[in-house]
JSON list of C-alpha atoms in Angstrom, two decimals:
[
{"chain": "A", "resi": 71, "resn": "ARG", "atom": "CA", "xyz": [15.44, 2.88, 10.45]},
{"chain": "A", "resi": 72, "resn": "LYS", "atom": "CA", "xyz": [12.57, 2.59, 8.17]},
{"chain": "A", "resi": 73, "resn": "GLU", "atom": "CA", "xyz": [12.79, 0.70, 4.87]},
{"chain": "A", "resi": 74, "resn": "VAL", "atom": "CA", "xyz": [11.60, 3.49, 2.95]},
{"chain": "A", "resi": 75, "resn": "GLU", "atom": "CA", "xyz": [11.44, 7.20, 3.90]},
{"chain": "A", "resi": 76, "resn": "GLN", "atom": "CA", "xyz": [9.55, 10.04, 2.12]},
{"chain": "A", "resi": 77, "resn": "ASP", "atom": "CA", "xyz": [9.11, 13.93, 2.75]},
{"chain": "A", "resi": 78, "resn": "PRO", "atom": "CA", "xyz": [5.30, 14.03, 3.85]},
{"chain": "A", "resi": 79, "resn": "GLY", "atom": "CA", "xyz": [5.03, 17.35, 2.31]},
{"chain": "A", "resi": 80, "resn": "PRO", "atom": "CA", "xyz": [2.51, 18.84, 1.76]},
{"chain": "A", "resi": 81, "resn": "PHE", "atom": "CA", "xyz": [3.46, 20.15, -1.53]},
{"chain": "A", "resi": 82, "resn": "ASN", "atom": "CA", "xyz": [1.14, 22.92, -2.75]},
{"chain": "A", "resi": 83, "resn": "VAL", "atom": "CA", "xyz": [1.71, 23.91, -6.43]},
{"chain": "A", "resi": 84, "resn": "PRO", "atom": "CA", "xyz": [0.05, 26.07, -8.93]},
{"chain": "A", "resi": 85, "resn": "GLU", "atom": "CA", "xyz": [-1.37, 24.52, -12.03]},
{"chain": "A", "resi": 86, "resn": "GLY", "atom": "CA", "xyz": [1.07, 23.96, -14.77]},
{"chain": "A", "resi": 87, "resn": "ALA", "atom": "CA", "xyz": [4.24, 23.84, -12.24]},
{"chain": "A", "resi": 88, "resn": "THR", "atom": "CA", "xyz": [6.73, 20.95, -12.03]},
{"chain": "A", "resi": 89, "resn": "VAL", "atom": "CA", "xyz": [6.99, 19.18, -8.99]},
{"chain": "A", "resi": 90, "resn": "ALA", "atom": "CA", "xyz": [9.40, 16.29, -7.79]},
{"chain": "A", "resi": 91, "resn": "PHE", "atom": "CA", "xyz": [9.42, 13.92, -4.91]},
{"chain": "A", "resi": 92, "resn": "ASN", "atom": "CA", "xyz": [12.26, 11.98, -3.62]},
{"chain": "A", "resi": 93, "resn": "CYS", "atom": "CA", "xyz": [12.21, 8.82, -1.59]},
{"chain": "A", "resi": 94, "resn": "THR", "atom": "CA", "xyz": [15.13, 6.81, 0.07]},
{"chain": "A", "resi": 95, "resn": "TYR", "atom": "CA", "xyz": [15.33, 3.09, 0.72]},
{"chain": "A", "resi": 96, "resn": "SER", "atom": "CA", "xyz": [17.57, 1.45, 3.02]},
{"chain": "A", "resi": 97, "resn": "ASN", "atom": "CA", "xyz": [17.95, -2.09, 1.78]},
{"chain": "A", "resi": 98, "resn": "SER", "atom": "CA", "xyz": [20.67, -2.07, -1.02]},
{"chain": "A", "resi": 99, "resn": "ALA", "atom": "CA", "xyz": [19.36, -5.55, -2.37]},
{"chain": "A", "resi": 100, "resn": "SER", "atom": "CA", "xyz": [16.21, -4.03, -3.27]},
{"chain": "A", "resi": 101, "resn": "GLN", "atom": "CA", "xyz": [14.99, -5.08, -6.75]},
{"chain": "A", "resi": 102, "resn": "SER", "atom": "CA", "xyz": [11.94, -3.61, -7.65]},
{"chain": "A", "resi": 103, "resn": "PHE", "atom": "CA", "xyz": [10.60, 0.08, -7.26]},
{"chain": "A", "resi": 104, "resn": "PHE", "atom": "CA", "xyz": [7.24, 1.55, -7.93]},
{"chain": "A", "resi": 105, "resn": "TRP", "atom": "CA", "xyz": [5.23, 4.73, -7.43]},
{"chain": "A", "resi": 106, "resn": "TYR", "atom": "CA", "xyz": [1.71, 4.47, -6.27]},
{"chain": "A", "resi": 107, "resn": "ARG", "atom": "CA", "xyz": [-1.15, 7.15, -6.10]},
{"chain": "A", "resi": 108, "resn": "GLN", "atom": "CA", "xyz": [-3.61, 7.29, -3.24]},
{"chain": "A", "resi": 109, "resn": "ASP", "atom": "CA", "xyz": [-6.60, 9.60, -3.60]},
{"chain": "A", "resi": 110, "resn": "CYS", "atom": "CA", "xyz": [-8.35, 10.46, -0.22]},
{"chain": "A", "resi": 111, "resn": "ARG", "atom": "CA", "xyz": [-10.30, 7.72, 1.08]},
{"chain": "A", "resi": 112, "resn": "LYS", "atom": "CA", "xyz": [-9.53, 5.49, -1.64]},
{"chain": "A", "resi": 113, "resn": "GLU", "atom": "CA", "xyz": [-7.05, 2.66, -2.05]},
{"chain": "A", "resi": 114, "resn": "PRO", "atom": "CA", "xyz": [-3.56, 2.97, -3.42]},
{"chain": "A", "resi": 115, "resn": "LYS", "atom": "CA", "xyz": [-3.32, 2.35, -7.22]},
{"chain": "A", "resi": 116, "resn": "LEU", "atom": "CA", "xyz": [-0.22, 1.64, -9.07]},
{"chain": "A", "resi": 117, "resn": "LEU", "atom": "CA", "xyz": [1.11, 4.80, -10.95]},
{"chain": "A", "resi": 118, "resn": "MET", "atom": "CA", "xyz": [4.17, 3.59, -12.47]},
{"chain": "A", "resi": 119, "resn": "SER", "atom": "CA", "xyz": [7.18, 1.13, -12.10]},
{"chain": "A", "resi": 120, "resn": "VAL", "atom": "CA", "xyz": [10.60, 2.53, -11.65]},
{"chain": "A", "resi": 121, "resn": "TYR", "atom": "CA", "xyz": [13.51, 1.05, -14.03]},
{"chain": "A", "resi": 122, "resn": "SER", "atom": "CA", "xyz": [17.25, 1.56, -13.54]},
{"chain": "A", "resi": 123, "resn": "SER", "atom": "CA", "xyz": [17.26, 3.53, -16.85]},
{"chain": "A", "resi": 124, "resn": "GLY", "atom": "CA", "xyz": [14.68, 5.75, -15.87]},
{"chain": "A", "resi": 125, "resn": "ASN", "atom": "CA", "xyz": [11.24, 5.93, -17.41]},
{"chain": "A", "resi": 126, "resn": "GLU", "atom": "CA", "xyz": [8.52, 8.39, -18.76]},
{"chain": "A", "resi": 127, "resn": "ASP", "atom": "CA", "xyz": [4.65, 8.07, -18.74]},
{"chain": "A", "resi": 128, "resn": "GLY", "atom": "CA", "xyz": [3.26, 11.35, -20.34]},
{"chain": "A", "resi": 129, "resn": "ARG", "atom": "CA", "xyz": [3.91, 13.91, -17.75]},
{"chain": "A", "resi": 130, "resn": "PHE", "atom": "CA", "xyz": [5.34, 11.50, -15.17]},
{"chain": "A", "resi": 131, "resn": "THR", "atom": "CA", "xyz": [9.05, 10.56, -15.21]},
{"chain": "A", "resi": 132, "resn": "ALA", "atom": "CA", "xyz": [10.57, 8.19, -12.58]},
{"chain": "A", "resi": 133, "resn": "GLN", "atom": "CA", "xyz": [14.10, 7.61, -11.88]},
{"chain": "A", "resi": 134, "resn": "LEU", "atom": "CA", "xyz": [16.20, 5.26, -9.80]},
{"chain": "A", "resi": 135, "resn": "ASN", "atom": "CA", "xyz": [19.63, 5.96, -8.29]},
{"chain": "A", "resi": 136, "resn": "ARG", "atom": "CA", "xyz": [20.91, 2.56, -6.97]},
{"chain": "A", "resi": 137, "resn": "ALA", "atom": "CA", "xyz": [24.13, 4.15, -5.67]},
{"chain": "A", "resi": 138, "resn": "SER", "atom": "CA", "xyz": [22.52, 6.78, -3.40]},
{"chain": "A", "resi": 139, "resn": "GLN", "atom": "CA", "xyz": [19.50, 4.47, -2.86]},
{"chain": "A", "resi": 140, "resn": "TYR", "atom": "CA", "xyz": [16.73, 6.99, -3.84]},
{"chain": "A", "resi": 141, "resn": "ILE", "atom": "CA", "xyz": [13.92, 7.10, -6.14]},
{"chain": "A", "resi": 142, "resn": "SER", "atom": "CA", "xyz": [12.21, 10.24, -7.59]},
{"chain": "A", "resi": 143, "resn": "LEU", "atom": "CA", "xyz": [9.08, 11.04, -9.34]},
{"chain": "A", "resi": 144, "resn": "LEU", "atom": "CA", "xyz": [8.79, 14.24, -11.45]},
{"chain": "A", "resi": 145, "resn": "ILE", "atom": "CA", "xyz": [5.41, 15.56, -12.60]},
{"chain": "A", "resi": 146, "resn": "ARG", "atom": "CA", "xyz": [5.41, 18.22, -15.28]},
{"chain": "A", "resi": 147, "resn": "ASP", "atom": "CA", "xyz": [2.58, 20.54, -16.02]},
{"chain": "A", "resi": 148, "resn": "SER", "atom": "CA", "xyz": [0.88, 19.71, -13.07]},
{"chain": "A", "resi": 149, "resn": "LYS", "atom": "CA", "xyz": [-3.04, 19.36, -13.25]},
{"chain": "A", "resi": 150, "resn": "LEU", "atom": "CA", "xyz": [-5.64, 19.66, -10.71]},
{"chain": "A", "resi": 151, "resn": "SER", "atom": "CA", "xyz": [-6.43, 16.10, -11.16]},
{"chain": "A", "resi": 152, "resn": "ASP", "atom": "CA", "xyz": [-2.66, 15.25, -9.78]},
{"chain": "A", "resi": 153, "resn": "SER", "atom": "CA", "xyz": [-3.68, 16.16, -6.30]},
{"chain": "A", "resi": 154, "resn": "ALA", "atom": "CA", "xyz": [-3.34, 13.11, -4.34]},
{"chain": "A", "resi": 155, "resn": "THR", "atom": "CA", "xyz": [-0.71, 11.18, -1.98]},
{"chain": "A", "resi": 156, "resn": "TYR", "atom": "CA", "xyz": [2.15, 9.56, -3.82]},
{"chain": "A", "resi": 157, "resn": "LEU", "atom": "CA", "xyz": [3.62, 6.52, -2.11]},
{"chain": "A", "resi": 158, "resn": "CYS", "atom": "CA", "xyz": [7.02, 5.09, -2.82]},
{"chain": "A", "resi": 159, "resn": "VAL", "atom": "CA", "xyz": [7.33, 1.40, -2.76]},
{"chain": "A", "resi": 160, "resn": "VAL", "atom": "CA", "xyz": [10.25, -1.03, -2.78]},
{"chain": "A", "resi": 161, "resn": "SER", "atom": "CA", "xyz": [10.29, -4.60, -2.93]},
{"chain": "A", "resi": 162, "resn": "SER", "atom": "CA", "xyz": [13.72, -6.64, -1.92]},
{"chain": "A", "resi": 163, "resn": "THR", "atom": "CA", "xyz": [12.78, -10.13, -3.15]},
{"chain": "A", "resi": 164, "resn": "GLY", "atom": "CA", "xyz": [9.52, -9.98, -4.87]},
{"chain": "A", "resi": 165, "resn": "ASN", "atom": "CA", "xyz": [7.86, -10.84, -1.55]},
{"chain": "A", "resi": 166, "resn": "GLN", "atom": "CA", "xyz": [7.77, -8.06, 0.76]},
{"chain": "A", "resi": 167, "resn": "PHE", "atom": "CA", "xyz": [6.49, -4.56, -0.31]},
{"chain": "A", "resi": 168, "resn": "TYR", "atom": "CA", "xyz": [7.44, -1.84, 1.77]},
{"chain": "A", "resi": 169, "resn": "PHE", "atom": "CA", "xyz": [5.61, 1.50, 1.50]},
{"chain": "A", "resi": 170, "resn": "GLY", "atom": "CA", "xyz": [6.58, 5.00, 2.32]},
{"chain": "A", "resi": 171, "resn": "THR", "atom": "CA", "xyz": [4.30, 7.08, 4.37]},
{"chain": "A", "resi": 172, "resn": "GLY", "atom": "CA", "xyz": [3.42, 9.14, 1.38]},
{"chain": "A", "resi": 173, "resn": "THR", "atom": "CA", "xyz": [3.97, 12.65, 0.13]},
{"chain": "A", "resi": 174, "resn": "SER", "atom": "CA", "xyz": [0.90, 14.91, -0.30]},
{"chain": "A", "resi": 175, "resn": "LEU", "atom": "CA", "xyz": [0.50, 16.96, -3.39]},
{"chain": "A", "resi": 176, "resn": "THR", "atom": "CA", "xyz": [-2.22, 19.62, -3.82]},
{"chain": "A", "resi": 177, "resn": "VAL", "atom": "CA", "xyz": [-2.46, 21.36, -7.42]},
{"chain": "A", "resi": 178, "resn": "ILE", "atom": "CA", "xyz": [-3.85, 24.94, -6.80]},
{"chain": "A", "resi": 179, "resn": "PRO", "atom": "CA", "xyz": [-5.94, 26.59, -9.72]},
{"chain": "B", "resi": 222, "resn": "ASP", "atom": "CA", "xyz": [-11.77, -6.22, -15.16]},
{"chain": "B", "resi": 223, "resn": "ALA", "atom": "CA", "xyz": [-9.94, -8.25, -12.33]},
{"chain": "B", "resi": 224, "resn": "ARG", "atom": "CA", "xyz": [-10.00, -6.72, -8.98]},
{"chain": "B", "resi": 225, "resn": "VAL", "atom": "CA", "xyz": [-9.46, -7.59, -5.31]},
{"chain": "B", "resi": 226, "resn": "THR", "atom": "CA", "xyz": [-12.67, -7.64, -3.39]},
{"chain": "B", "resi": 227, "resn": "GLN", "atom": "CA", "xyz": [-13.20, -6.97, 0.37]},
{"chain": "B", "resi": 228, "resn": "THR", "atom": "CA", "xyz": [-16.05, -7.11, 2.74]},
{"chain": "B", "resi": 229, "resn": "PRO", "atom": "CA", "xyz": [-17.33, -5.54, 4.60]},
{"chain": "B", "resi": 230, "resn": "ARG", "atom": "CA", "xyz": [-16.60, -1.96, 3.20]},
{"chain": "B", "resi": 231, "resn": "HIS", "atom": "CA", "xyz": [-17.49, -0.15, 6.45]},
{"chain": "B", "resi": 232, "resn": "LYS", "atom": "CA", "xyz": [-18.02, -1.58, 9.95]},
{"chain": "B", "resi": 233, "resn": "VAL", "atom": "CA", "xyz": [-18.69, 0.00, 13.23]},
{"chain": "B", "resi": 234, "resn": "THR", "atom": "CA", "xyz": [-18.44, -2.26, 16.23]},
{"chain": "B", "resi": 235, "resn": "GLU", "atom": "CA", "xyz": [-18.36, -1.96, 20.00]},
{"chain": "B", "resi": 236, "resn": "MET", "atom": "CA", "xyz": [-15.19, -2.49, 21.96]},
{"chain": "B", "resi": 237, "resn": "GLY", "atom": "CA", "xyz": [-14.71, -6.17, 22.73]},
{"chain": "B", "resi": 238, "resn": "GLN", "atom": "CA", "xyz": [-16.58, -7.68, 19.60]},
{"chain": "B", "resi": 239, "resn": "GLU", "atom": "CA", "xyz": [-15.05, -9.95, 17.27]},
{"chain": "B", "resi": 240, "resn": "VAL", "atom": "CA", "xyz": [-14.40, -8.46, 13.60]},
{"chain": "B", "resi": 241, "resn": "THR", "atom": "CA", "xyz": [-13.92, -10.53, 10.51]},
{"chain": "B", "resi": 242, "resn": "MET", "atom": "CA", "xyz": [-12.77, -9.06, 7.33]},
{"chain": "B", "resi": 243, "resn": "ARG", "atom": "CA", "xyz": [-12.78, -11.01, 4.07]},
{"chain": "B", "resi": 244, "resn": "CYS", "atom": "CA", "xyz": [-10.67, -10.56, 0.94]},
{"chain": "B", "resi": 245, "resn": "GLN", "atom": "CA", "xyz": [-11.02, -12.46, -2.45]},
{"chain": "B", "resi": 246, "resn": "PRO", "atom": "CA", "xyz": [-7.71, -12.01, -4.18]},
{"chain": "B", "resi": 247, "resn": "ILE", "atom": "CA", "xyz": [-7.41, -11.71, -8.03]},
{"chain": "B", "resi": 248, "resn": "LEU", "atom": "CA", "xyz": [-7.64, -15.08, -9.78]},
{"chain": "B", "resi": 249, "resn": "GLY", "atom": "CA", "xyz": [-4.28, -16.54, -10.40]},
{"chain": "B", "resi": 250, "resn": "HIS", "atom": "CA", "xyz": [-2.38, -14.27, -8.03]},
{"chain": "B", "resi": 251, "resn": "ASN", "atom": "CA", "xyz": [-0.33, -16.18, -5.55]},
{"chain": "B", "resi": 252, "resn": "THR", "atom": "CA", "xyz": [0.53, -13.70, -2.97]},
{"chain": "B", "resi": 253, "resn": "VAL", "atom": "CA", "xyz": [-1.95, -11.83, -0.52]},
{"chain": "B", "resi": 254, "resn": "PHE", "atom": "CA", "xyz": [-1.26, -9.14, 1.83]},
{"chain": "B", "resi": 255, "resn": "TRP", "atom": "CA", "xyz": [-3.09, -7.52, 4.71]},
{"chain": "B", "resi": 256, "resn": "TYR", "atom": "CA", "xyz": [-2.07, -3.99, 5.36]},
{"chain": "B", "resi": 257, "resn": "ARG", "atom": "CA", "xyz": [-3.61, -1.51, 8.02]},
{"chain": "B", "resi": 258, "resn": "GLN", "atom": "CA", "xyz": [-3.57, 2.26, 7.36]},
{"chain": "B", "resi": 259, "resn": "THR", "atom": "CA", "xyz": [-4.01, 5.13, 9.75]},
{"chain": "B", "resi": 260, "resn": "MET", "atom": "CA", "xyz": [-3.23, 8.82, 9.50]},
{"chain": "B", "resi": 261, "resn": "MET", "atom": "CA", "xyz": [-0.39, 8.35, 11.88]},
{"chain": "B", "resi": 262, "resn": "GLN", "atom": "CA", "xyz": [1.19, 5.11, 10.80]},
{"chain": "B", "resi": 263, "resn": "GLY", "atom": "CA", "xyz": [0.77, 5.21, 6.97]},
{"chain": "B", "resi": 264, "resn": "LEU", "atom": "CA", "xyz": [0.47, 1.50, 5.46]},
{"chain": "B", "resi": 265, "resn": "GLU", "atom": "CA", "xyz": [1.67, -0.98, 7.83]},
{"chain": "B", "resi": 266, "resn": "LEU", "atom": "CA", "xyz": [2.08, -4.65, 6.79]},
{"chain": "B", "resi": 267, "resn": "LEU", "atom": "CA", "xyz": [0.11, -6.91, 9.08]},
{"chain": "B", "resi": 268, "resn": "ALA", "atom": "CA", "xyz": [0.66, -10.46, 7.38]},
{"chain": "B", "resi": 269, "resn": "TYR", "atom": "CA", "xyz": [1.06, -12.00, 4.00]},
{"chain": "B", "resi": 270, "resn": "PHE", "atom": "CA", "xyz": [0.58, -15.42, 2.23]},
{"chain": "B", "resi": 271, "resn": "ARG", "atom": "CA", "xyz": [2.30, -17.10, -0.60]},
{"chain": "B", "resi": 272, "resn": "ASN", "atom": "CA", "xyz": [0.42, -20.04, -2.09]},
{"chain": "B", "resi": 273, "resn": "ARG", "atom": "CA", "xyz": [-1.83, -19.78, 0.79]},
{"chain": "B", "resi": 274, "resn": "ALA", "atom": "CA", "xyz": [0.95, -20.37, 3.24]},
{"chain": "B", "resi": 275, "resn": "PRO", "atom": "CA", "xyz": [1.45, -17.58, 5.94]},
{"chain": "B", "resi": 276, "resn": "LEU", "atom": "CA", "xyz": [5.17, -16.18, 5.15]},
{"chain": "B", "resi": 277, "resn": "ASP", "atom": "CA", "xyz": [5.16, -13.44, 7.64]},
{"chain": "B", "resi": 278, "resn": "ASP", "atom": "CA", "xyz": [2.95, -12.14, 10.25]},
{"chain": "B", "resi": 279, "resn": "SER", "atom": "CA", "xyz": [5.22, -10.27, 12.52]},
{"chain": "B", "resi": 280, "resn": "GLY", "atom": "CA", "xyz": [3.58, -7.10, 11.93]},
{"chain": "B", "resi": 281, "resn": "MET", "atom": "CA", "xyz": [0.29, -8.31, 13.57]},
{"chain": "B", "resi": 282, "resn": "PRO", "atom": "CA", "xyz": [-0.57, -8.15, 17.26]},
{"chain": "B", "resi": 283, "resn": "LYS", "atom": "CA", "xyz": [-0.72, -11.89, 18.01]},
{"chain": "B", "resi": 284, "resn": "ASP", "atom": "CA", "xyz": [-2.71, -11.73, 21.01]},
{"chain": "B", "resi": 285, "resn": "ARG", "atom": "CA", "xyz": [-5.81, -10.34, 19.25]},
{"chain": "B", "resi": 286, "resn": "PHE", "atom": "CA", "xyz": [-5.31, -10.50, 15.30]},
{"chain": "B", "resi": 287, "resn": "SER", "atom": "CA", "xyz": [-5.46, -13.71, 13.16]},
{"chain": "B", "resi": 288, "resn": "ALA", "atom": "CA", "xyz": [-5.04, -14.10, 9.52]},
{"chain": "B", "resi": 289, "resn": "GLU", "atom": "CA", "xyz": [-6.00, -17.18, 7.47]},
{"chain": "B", "resi": 290, "resn": "MET", "atom": "CA", "xyz": [-6.47, -18.29, 3.85]},
{"chain": "B", "resi": 291, "resn": "PRO", "atom": "CA", "xyz": [-8.54, -21.08, 3.97]},
{"chain": "B", "resi": 292, "resn": "ASP", "atom": "CA", "xyz": [-8.69, -21.41, 0.03]},
{"chain": "B", "resi": 293, "resn": "ALA", "atom": "CA", "xyz": [-7.19, -19.83, -2.86]},
{"chain": "B", "resi": 294, "resn": "THR", "atom": "CA", "xyz": [-10.02, -17.48, -3.26]},
{"chain": "B", "resi": 295, "resn": "LEU", "atom": "CA", "xyz": [-10.67, -16.30, 0.37]},
{"chain": "B", "resi": 296, "resn": "ALA", "atom": "CA", "xyz": [-8.35, -14.55, 3.04]},
{"chain": "B", "resi": 297, "resn": "THR", "atom": "CA", "xyz": [-9.66, -13.54, 6.39]},
{"chain": "B", "resi": 298, "resn": "LEU", "atom": "CA", "xyz": [-8.44, -11.06, 9.07]},
{"chain": "B", "resi": 299, "resn": "LYS", "atom": "CA", "xyz": [-9.98, -11.47, 12.37]},
{"chain": "B", "resi": 300, "resn": "ILE", "atom": "CA", "xyz": [-9.72, -9.29, 15.52]},
{"chain": "B", "resi": 301, "resn": "GLN", "atom": "CA", "xyz": [-10.81, -10.72, 18.72]},
{"chain": "B", "resi": 302, "resn": "PRO", "atom": "CA", "xyz": [-11.56, -8.74, 21.01]},
{"chain": "B", "resi": 303, "resn": "SER", "atom": "CA", "xyz": [-11.59, -5.39, 19.12]},
{"chain": "B", "resi": 304, "resn": "GLU", "atom": "CA", "xyz": [-10.30, -2.32, 20.83]},
{"chain": "B", "resi": 305, "resn": "PRO", "atom": "CA", "xyz": [-10.85, 1.49, 19.87]},
{"chain": "B", "resi": 306, "resn": "ARG", "atom": "CA", "xyz": [-6.98, 1.67, 18.76]},
{"chain": "B", "resi": 307, "resn": "ASP", "atom": "CA", "xyz": [-7.90, -1.06, 15.90]},
{"chain": "B", "resi": 308, "resn": "SER", "atom": "CA", "xyz": [-9.91, 1.70, 14.20]},
{"chain": "B", "resi": 309, "resn": "ALA", "atom": "CA", "xyz": [-8.24, 2.05, 10.84]},
{"chain": "B", "resi": 310, "resn": "VAL", "atom": "CA", "xyz": [-8.66, 1.09, 7.15]},
{"chain": "B", "resi": 311, "resn": "TYR", "atom": "CA", "xyz": [-7.74, -2.40, 6.43]},
{"chain": "B", "resi": 312, "resn": "PHE", "atom": "CA", "xyz": [-6.53, -3.34, 2.96]},
{"chain": "B", "resi": 313, "resn": "CYS", "atom": "CA", "xyz": [-5.94, -6.53, 1.17]},
{"chain": "B", "resi": 314, "resn": "ALA", "atom": "CA", "xyz": [-3.73, -6.65, -1.84]},
{"chain": "B", "resi": 315, "resn": "SER", "atom": "CA", "xyz": [-2.78, -9.53, -4.03]},
{"chain": "B", "resi": 316, "resn": "GLY", "atom": "CA", "xyz": [-0.01, -10.12, -6.64]},
{"chain": "B", "resi": 317, "resn": "LEU", "atom": "CA", "xyz": [1.46, -12.80, -8.98]},
{"chain": "B", "resi": 318, "resn": "LEU", "atom": "CA", "xyz": [4.82, -12.41, -7.32]},
{"chain": "B", "resi": 319, "resn": "GLY", "atom": "CA", "xyz": [8.21, -14.36, -7.47]},
{"chain": "B", "resi": 320, "resn": "LEU", "atom": "CA", "xyz": [9.52, -12.40, -10.57]},
{"chain": "B", "resi": 321, "resn": "SER", "atom": "CA", "xyz": [11.10, -8.98, -10.22]},
{"chain": "B", "resi": 322, "resn": "GLY", "atom": "CA", "xyz": [9.05, -6.19, -11.20]},
{"chain": "B", "resi": 323, "resn": "ASN", "atom": "CA", "xyz": [5.64, -7.66, -10.69]},
{"chain": "B", "resi": 324, "resn": "THR", "atom": "CA", "xyz": [3.56, -5.56, -8.29]},
{"chain": "B", "resi": 325, "resn": "ILE", "atom": "CA", "xyz": [0.64, -5.90, -6.17]},
{"chain": "B", "resi": 326, "resn": "TYR", "atom": "CA", "xyz": [-3.20, -4.53, -6.49]},
{"chain": "B", "resi": 327, "resn": "PHE", "atom": "CA", "xyz": [-5.44, -3.37, -3.56]},
{"chain": "B", "resi": 328, "resn": "GLY", "atom": "CA", "xyz": [-8.89, -3.78, -2.61]},
{"chain": "B", "resi": 329, "resn": "GLU", "atom": "CA", "xyz": [-11.05, -0.79, -1.71]},
{"chain": "B", "resi": 330, "resn": "GLY", "atom": "CA", "xyz": [-10.52, -1.44, 1.87]},
{"chain": "B", "resi": 331, "resn": "SER", "atom": "CA", "xyz": [-12.47, -2.01, 4.99]},
{"chain": "B", "resi": 332, "resn": "TRP", "atom": "CA", "xyz": [-13.13, 0.84, 7.12]},
{"chain": "B", "resi": 333, "resn": "LEU", "atom": "CA", "xyz": [-13.56, -0.22, 10.60]},
{"chain": "B", "resi": 334, "resn": "THR", "atom": "CA", "xyz": [-14.43, 1.88, 13.61]},
{"chain": "B", "resi": 335, "resn": "VAL", "atom": "CA", "xyz": [-14.32, 0.42, 17.21]},
{"chain": "B", "resi": 336, "resn": "VAL", "atom": "CA", "xyz": [-16.28, 2.58, 19.81]}
]
């Protein structure tokens, strides 16, 4: 079983839509959680950390459900510039970082 | 603006040749990772170092790949001999880890094509 699993999509949504991605992880001892964004032919970049209480950064909201071992990312009022691949990342001991295969998002005009 | 630096950015080589990729982690970071990314496999962890000591290289094909960190400012990934199936993007990432919540930062990658 993979450490981190994501729906690869693709998600094609119109501008202004709200879209949500989920990700599940297998190790209940996981401690740190992140969402990264990767644009085509670029490196992954940190989008936001995910905290137990949930956290928001502008149009982006991340949530963690430890009981069900899943992480979510909600994007409100989608912009064309949000088109990218979103990677779920889980770290168990601060050493190993496990990446999901990514969810592809295309925002359509 | 601190960043992870990788060289070469692009490399085309013939099968059987040796390839060496280099990474300069962000100054002060204690952990360095090598990842490989392909369309089919996503990001695969090849190896990582903590304070220059190799901690895990189980993701790396041992017969042809080797990773070293000769000093705190340089990590290398070597493929010898290279094969067409090694064609991928190789990312180096570094972080100041050991505390929960700290994350890692990627270089721009080395795009390798083996023909």
